[in-house]
CSV table of C-alpha atoms and ligand atoms in Angstrom, one decimal:
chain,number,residue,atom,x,y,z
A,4,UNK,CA,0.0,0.0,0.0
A,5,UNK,CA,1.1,3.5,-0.8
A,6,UNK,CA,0.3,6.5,1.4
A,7,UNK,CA,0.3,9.6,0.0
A,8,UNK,CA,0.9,12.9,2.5
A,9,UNK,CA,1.0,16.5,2.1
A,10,UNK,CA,1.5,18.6,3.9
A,11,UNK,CA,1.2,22.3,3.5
A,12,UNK,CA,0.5,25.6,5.4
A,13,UNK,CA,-1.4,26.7,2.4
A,14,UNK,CA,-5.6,28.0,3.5
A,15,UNK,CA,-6.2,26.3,0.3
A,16,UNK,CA,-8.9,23.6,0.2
A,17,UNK,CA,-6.7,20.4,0.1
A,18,UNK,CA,-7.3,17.6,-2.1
A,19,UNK,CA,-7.1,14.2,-0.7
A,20,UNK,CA,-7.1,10.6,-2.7
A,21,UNK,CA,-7.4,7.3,-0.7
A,22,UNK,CA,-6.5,4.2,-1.8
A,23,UNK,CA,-5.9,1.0,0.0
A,24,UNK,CA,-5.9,-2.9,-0.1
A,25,UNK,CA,-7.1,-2.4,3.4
A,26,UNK,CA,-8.3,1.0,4.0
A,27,UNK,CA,-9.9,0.6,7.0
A,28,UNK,CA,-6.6,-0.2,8.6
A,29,UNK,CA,-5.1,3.8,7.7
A,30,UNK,CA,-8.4,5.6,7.2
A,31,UNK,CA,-10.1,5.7,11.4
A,32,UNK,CA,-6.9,7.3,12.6
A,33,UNK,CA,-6.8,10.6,10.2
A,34,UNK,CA,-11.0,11.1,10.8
A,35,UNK,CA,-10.8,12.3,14.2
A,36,UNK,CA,-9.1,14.1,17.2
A,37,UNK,CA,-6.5,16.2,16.2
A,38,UNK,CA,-5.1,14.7,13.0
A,39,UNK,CA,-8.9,15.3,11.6
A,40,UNK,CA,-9.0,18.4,12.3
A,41,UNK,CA,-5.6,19.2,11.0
A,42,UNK,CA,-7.0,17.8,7.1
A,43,UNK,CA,-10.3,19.8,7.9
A,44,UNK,CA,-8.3,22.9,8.3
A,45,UNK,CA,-6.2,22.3,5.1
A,46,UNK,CA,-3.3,21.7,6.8
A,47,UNK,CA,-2.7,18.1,5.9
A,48,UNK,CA,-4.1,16.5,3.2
A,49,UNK,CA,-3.9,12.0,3.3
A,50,UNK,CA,-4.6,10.1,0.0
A,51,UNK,CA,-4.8,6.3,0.2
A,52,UNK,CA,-3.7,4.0,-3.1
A,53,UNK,CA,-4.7,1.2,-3.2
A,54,UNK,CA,-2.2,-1.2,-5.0
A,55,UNK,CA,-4.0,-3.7,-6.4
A,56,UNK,CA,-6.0,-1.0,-8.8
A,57,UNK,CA,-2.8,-0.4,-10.5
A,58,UNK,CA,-1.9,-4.2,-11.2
A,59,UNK,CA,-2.5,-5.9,-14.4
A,60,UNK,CA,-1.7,-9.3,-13.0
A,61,UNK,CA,-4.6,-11.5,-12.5
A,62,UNK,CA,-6.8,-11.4,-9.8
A,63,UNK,CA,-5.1,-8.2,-8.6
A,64,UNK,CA,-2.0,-10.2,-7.5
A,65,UNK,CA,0.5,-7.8,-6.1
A,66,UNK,CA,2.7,-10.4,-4.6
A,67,UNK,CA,4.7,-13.5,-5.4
A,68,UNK,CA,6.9,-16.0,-4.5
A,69,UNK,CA,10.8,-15.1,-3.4
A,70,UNK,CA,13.7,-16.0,-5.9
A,71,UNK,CA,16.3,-18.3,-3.9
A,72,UNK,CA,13.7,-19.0,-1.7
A,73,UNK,CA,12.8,-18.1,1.7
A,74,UNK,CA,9.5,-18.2,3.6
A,75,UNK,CA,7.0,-15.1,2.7
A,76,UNK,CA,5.7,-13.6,-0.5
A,77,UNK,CA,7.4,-10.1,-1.7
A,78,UNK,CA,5.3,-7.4,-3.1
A,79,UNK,CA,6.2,-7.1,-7.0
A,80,UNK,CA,7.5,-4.8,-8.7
A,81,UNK,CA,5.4,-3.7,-11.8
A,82,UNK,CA,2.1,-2.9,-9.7
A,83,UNK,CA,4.3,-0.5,-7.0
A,84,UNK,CA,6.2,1.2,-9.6
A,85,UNK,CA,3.3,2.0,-11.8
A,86,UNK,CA,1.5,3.3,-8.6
A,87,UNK,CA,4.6,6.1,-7.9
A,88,UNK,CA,5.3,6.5,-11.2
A,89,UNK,CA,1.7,7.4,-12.3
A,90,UNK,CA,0.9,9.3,-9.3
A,91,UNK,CA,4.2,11.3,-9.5
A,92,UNK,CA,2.8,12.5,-12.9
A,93,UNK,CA,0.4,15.2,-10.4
A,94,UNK,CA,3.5,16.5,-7.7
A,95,UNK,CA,6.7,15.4,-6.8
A,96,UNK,CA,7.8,13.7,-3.6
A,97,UNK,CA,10.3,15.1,-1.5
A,98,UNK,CA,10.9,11.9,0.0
A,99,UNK,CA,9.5,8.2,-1.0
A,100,UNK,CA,9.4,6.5,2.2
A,101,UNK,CA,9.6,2.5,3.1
A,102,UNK,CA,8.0,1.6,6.1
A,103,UNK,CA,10.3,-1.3,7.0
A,104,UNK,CA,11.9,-3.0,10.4
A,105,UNK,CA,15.4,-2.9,8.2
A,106,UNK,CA,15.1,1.3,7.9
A,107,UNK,CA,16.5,3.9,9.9
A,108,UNK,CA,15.0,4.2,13.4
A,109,UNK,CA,12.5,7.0,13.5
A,110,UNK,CA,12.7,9.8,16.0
A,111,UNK,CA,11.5,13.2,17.1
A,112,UNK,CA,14.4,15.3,14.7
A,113,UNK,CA,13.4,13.1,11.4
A,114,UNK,CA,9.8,13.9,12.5
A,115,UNK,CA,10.9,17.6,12.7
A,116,UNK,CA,12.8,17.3,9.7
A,117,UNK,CA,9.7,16.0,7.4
A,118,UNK,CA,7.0,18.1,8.9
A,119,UNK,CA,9.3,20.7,6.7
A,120,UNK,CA,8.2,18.8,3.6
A,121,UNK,CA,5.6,19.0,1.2
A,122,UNK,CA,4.9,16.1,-0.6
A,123,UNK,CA,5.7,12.7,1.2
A,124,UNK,CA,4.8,9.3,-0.5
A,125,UNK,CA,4.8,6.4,2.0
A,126,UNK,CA,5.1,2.3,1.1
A,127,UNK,CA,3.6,0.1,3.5
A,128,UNK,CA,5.0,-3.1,3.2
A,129,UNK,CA,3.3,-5.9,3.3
A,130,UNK,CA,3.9,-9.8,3.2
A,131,UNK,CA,7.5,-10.3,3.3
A,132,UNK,CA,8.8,-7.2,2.3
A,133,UNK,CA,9.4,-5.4,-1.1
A,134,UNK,CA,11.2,-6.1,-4.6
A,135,UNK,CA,14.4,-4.5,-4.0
A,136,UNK,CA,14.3,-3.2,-7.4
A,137,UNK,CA,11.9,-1.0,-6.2
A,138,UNK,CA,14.0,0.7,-3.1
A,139,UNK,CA,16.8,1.2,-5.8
A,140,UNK,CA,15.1,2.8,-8.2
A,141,UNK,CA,12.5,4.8,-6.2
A,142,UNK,CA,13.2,5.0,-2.3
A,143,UNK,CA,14.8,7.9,-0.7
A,144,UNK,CA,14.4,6.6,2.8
A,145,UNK,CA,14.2,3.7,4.7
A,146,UNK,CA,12.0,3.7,7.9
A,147,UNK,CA,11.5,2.0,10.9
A,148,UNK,CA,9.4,3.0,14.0
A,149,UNK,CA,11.0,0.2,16.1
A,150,UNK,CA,13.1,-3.1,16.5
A,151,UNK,CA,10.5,-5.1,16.2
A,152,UNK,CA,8.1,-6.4,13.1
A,153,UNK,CA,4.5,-5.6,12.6
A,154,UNK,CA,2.1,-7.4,10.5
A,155,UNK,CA,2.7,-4.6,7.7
A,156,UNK,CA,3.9,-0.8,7.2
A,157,UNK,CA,0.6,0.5,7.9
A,158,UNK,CA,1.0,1.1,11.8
A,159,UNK,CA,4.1,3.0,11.0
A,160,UNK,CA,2.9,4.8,8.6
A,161,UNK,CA,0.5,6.5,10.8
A,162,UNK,CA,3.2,6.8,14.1
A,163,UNK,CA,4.9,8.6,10.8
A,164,UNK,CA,1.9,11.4,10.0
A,165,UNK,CA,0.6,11.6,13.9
A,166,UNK,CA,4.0,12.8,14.9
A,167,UNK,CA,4.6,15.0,11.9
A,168,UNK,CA,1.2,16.5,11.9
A,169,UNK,CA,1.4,17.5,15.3
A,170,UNK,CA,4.5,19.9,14.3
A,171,UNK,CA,2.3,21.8,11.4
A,172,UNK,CA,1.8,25.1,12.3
A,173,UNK,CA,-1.8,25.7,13.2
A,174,UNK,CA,-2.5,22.3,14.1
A,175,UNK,CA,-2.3,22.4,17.7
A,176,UNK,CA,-4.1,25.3,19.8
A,177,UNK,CA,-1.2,25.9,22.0
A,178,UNK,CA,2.1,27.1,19.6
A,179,UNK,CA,4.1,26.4,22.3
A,180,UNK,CA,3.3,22.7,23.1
A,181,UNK,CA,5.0,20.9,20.3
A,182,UNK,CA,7.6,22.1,20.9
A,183,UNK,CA,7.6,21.7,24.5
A,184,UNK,CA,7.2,17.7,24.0
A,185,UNK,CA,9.4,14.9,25.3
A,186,UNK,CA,12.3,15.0,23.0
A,187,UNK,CA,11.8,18.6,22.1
A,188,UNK,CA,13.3,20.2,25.2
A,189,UNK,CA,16.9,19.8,26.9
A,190,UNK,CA,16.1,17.4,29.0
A,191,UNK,CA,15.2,14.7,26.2
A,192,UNK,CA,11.6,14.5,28.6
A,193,UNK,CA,8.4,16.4,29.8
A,194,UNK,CA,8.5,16.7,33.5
A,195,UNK,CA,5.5,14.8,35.1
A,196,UNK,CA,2.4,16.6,35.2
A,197,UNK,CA,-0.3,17.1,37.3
A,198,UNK,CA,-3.7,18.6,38.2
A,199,UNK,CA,-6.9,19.0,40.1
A,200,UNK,CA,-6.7,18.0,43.0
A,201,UNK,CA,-3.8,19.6,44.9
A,202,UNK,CA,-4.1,16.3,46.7
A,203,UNK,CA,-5.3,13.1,45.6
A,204,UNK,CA,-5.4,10.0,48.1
A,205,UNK,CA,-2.7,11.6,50.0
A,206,UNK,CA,-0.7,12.1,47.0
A,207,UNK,CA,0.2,15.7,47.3
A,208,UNK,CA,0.9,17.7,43.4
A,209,UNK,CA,5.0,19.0,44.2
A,210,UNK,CA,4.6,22.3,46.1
A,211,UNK,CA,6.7,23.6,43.8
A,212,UNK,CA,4.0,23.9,41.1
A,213,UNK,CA,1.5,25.6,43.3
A,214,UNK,CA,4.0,28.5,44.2
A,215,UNK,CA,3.3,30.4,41.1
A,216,UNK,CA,7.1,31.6,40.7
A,217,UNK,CA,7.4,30.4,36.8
A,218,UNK,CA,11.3,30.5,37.1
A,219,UNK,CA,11.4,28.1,39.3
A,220,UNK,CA,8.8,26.0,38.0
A,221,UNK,CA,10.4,26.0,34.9
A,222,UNK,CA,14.0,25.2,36.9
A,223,UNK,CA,12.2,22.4,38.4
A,224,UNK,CA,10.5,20.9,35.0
A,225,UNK,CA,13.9,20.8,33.3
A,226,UNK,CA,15.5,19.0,36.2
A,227,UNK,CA,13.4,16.5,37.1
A,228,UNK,CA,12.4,15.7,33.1
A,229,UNK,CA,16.4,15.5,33.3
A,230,UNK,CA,16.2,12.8,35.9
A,231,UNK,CA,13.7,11.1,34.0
A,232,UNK,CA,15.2,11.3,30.8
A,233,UNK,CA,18.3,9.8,32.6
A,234,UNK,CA,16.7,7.0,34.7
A,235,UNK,CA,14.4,5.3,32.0
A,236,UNK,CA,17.3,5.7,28.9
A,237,UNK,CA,20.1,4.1,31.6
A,238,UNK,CA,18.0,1.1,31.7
A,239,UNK,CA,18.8,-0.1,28.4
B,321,ADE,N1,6.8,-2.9,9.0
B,321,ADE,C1,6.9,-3.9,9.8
B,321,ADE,N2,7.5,-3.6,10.9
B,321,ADE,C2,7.9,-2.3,10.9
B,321,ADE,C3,8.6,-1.4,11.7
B,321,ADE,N3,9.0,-1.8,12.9
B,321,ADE,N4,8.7,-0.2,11.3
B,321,ADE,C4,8.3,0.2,10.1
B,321,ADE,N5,7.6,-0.6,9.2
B,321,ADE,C5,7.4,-1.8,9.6
């Protein structure tokens, strides 16, 4: 399956194409909360392809058996390289992205660094993988959202456009909290947070944060999102 994103700060009306051998998989998480309303306001824009609708093999096979063997089927290449290359035709991609457990590890700075894109064309993998004649001749970047393998690319495909949508201007209310996140600050976390009640089965809220003295509030956030930062990453 290819995912298709753009993103743009344009007030433009944004057009938005969905195709998928499994749609219902990719298409709950972009209608509602705040990734919704991020497409409603023209800010992001998701179009699913679905593969199979741009195969000429029979019975809309998109996948077949590996050569040297190997347990799995791999998707092909004619039906995924008709797919980018017809759809390229309307805007180019600034990157053409394979979800895949063999990619680079995702994190908050390459999350920064595409929400600066416009056009972003995703692969979800499915089955075994992908024709590697594909990766050579059309992927800029290899992706993976964790050490570990899920059933296909789709899952990480929207981790991928959750944590880059969240970074469009305009999307969230607050400017200021995306870029107050975990991972966006100096500490590497958010401090914990609380609020009402003050006290909650005997569980008092740090005096600190009732003191209304923002300096030190602010002291005390970075140090003790230090300390967490610190105590959960020395545990690996
Ligand atoms: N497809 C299967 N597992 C994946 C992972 N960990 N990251 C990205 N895509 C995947």
């Amino acid at each position: 399956m290819l995912v298709l994103v753009t993103l743009t700060d344009s007030v433009e009306p944004v057009f938005a194409l969905v195709f998928s051998v499994v749609p219902e998989l990719l298409s709950s998480p972009f209608n509602h909360s705040i990734m919704k309303r991020a497409r409603e306001k023209g800010l992001l824009e998701v179009n699913l392809v679905n593969l199979r609708d741009h195969t000429t093999y029979a019975r809309a096979q998109v996948d077949d058996y590996q050569f040297g063997g190997g347990a799995g089927m791999l998707m092909m290449c004619e039906p995924l390289a008709k797919a980018i290359e017809e759809l390229s035709k309307d805007r180019t991609y600034d990157e053409i992205i394979f979800l895949t457990p063999d990619g680079e590890l995702f994190n908050q700075k390459m999350a920064n660094s595409l929400s600066l894109k416009e056009n972003l064309l995703l692969i979800c993998g499915h089955y075994k993988g992908i024709d590697q004649r594909v990766i050579d001749t059309f992927v800029t970047k290899e992706i993976s959202i964790g050490d570990y393998v899920l059933t296909g690319g789709e899952t990480a495909a929207i981790v991928l456009i959750d944590s880059i949508t969240r970074l469009l201007p305009g999307v969230l209310g607050d400017s200021e909290s995306a870029l107050t996140d975990s991972f966006q600050t100096d500490s590497g976390f958010d401090a914990p947070q609380y609020t009402r009640p003050s006290e909650f089965r005997g569980m008092k809220v740090p005096e600190i944060l009732l003191s209304g003295n923002h300096r030190k509030v602010s002291d005390w956030k970075m140090e003790t999102g230090k300390a967490k930062f610190k105590k959960v990453k020395k545990k690996k």
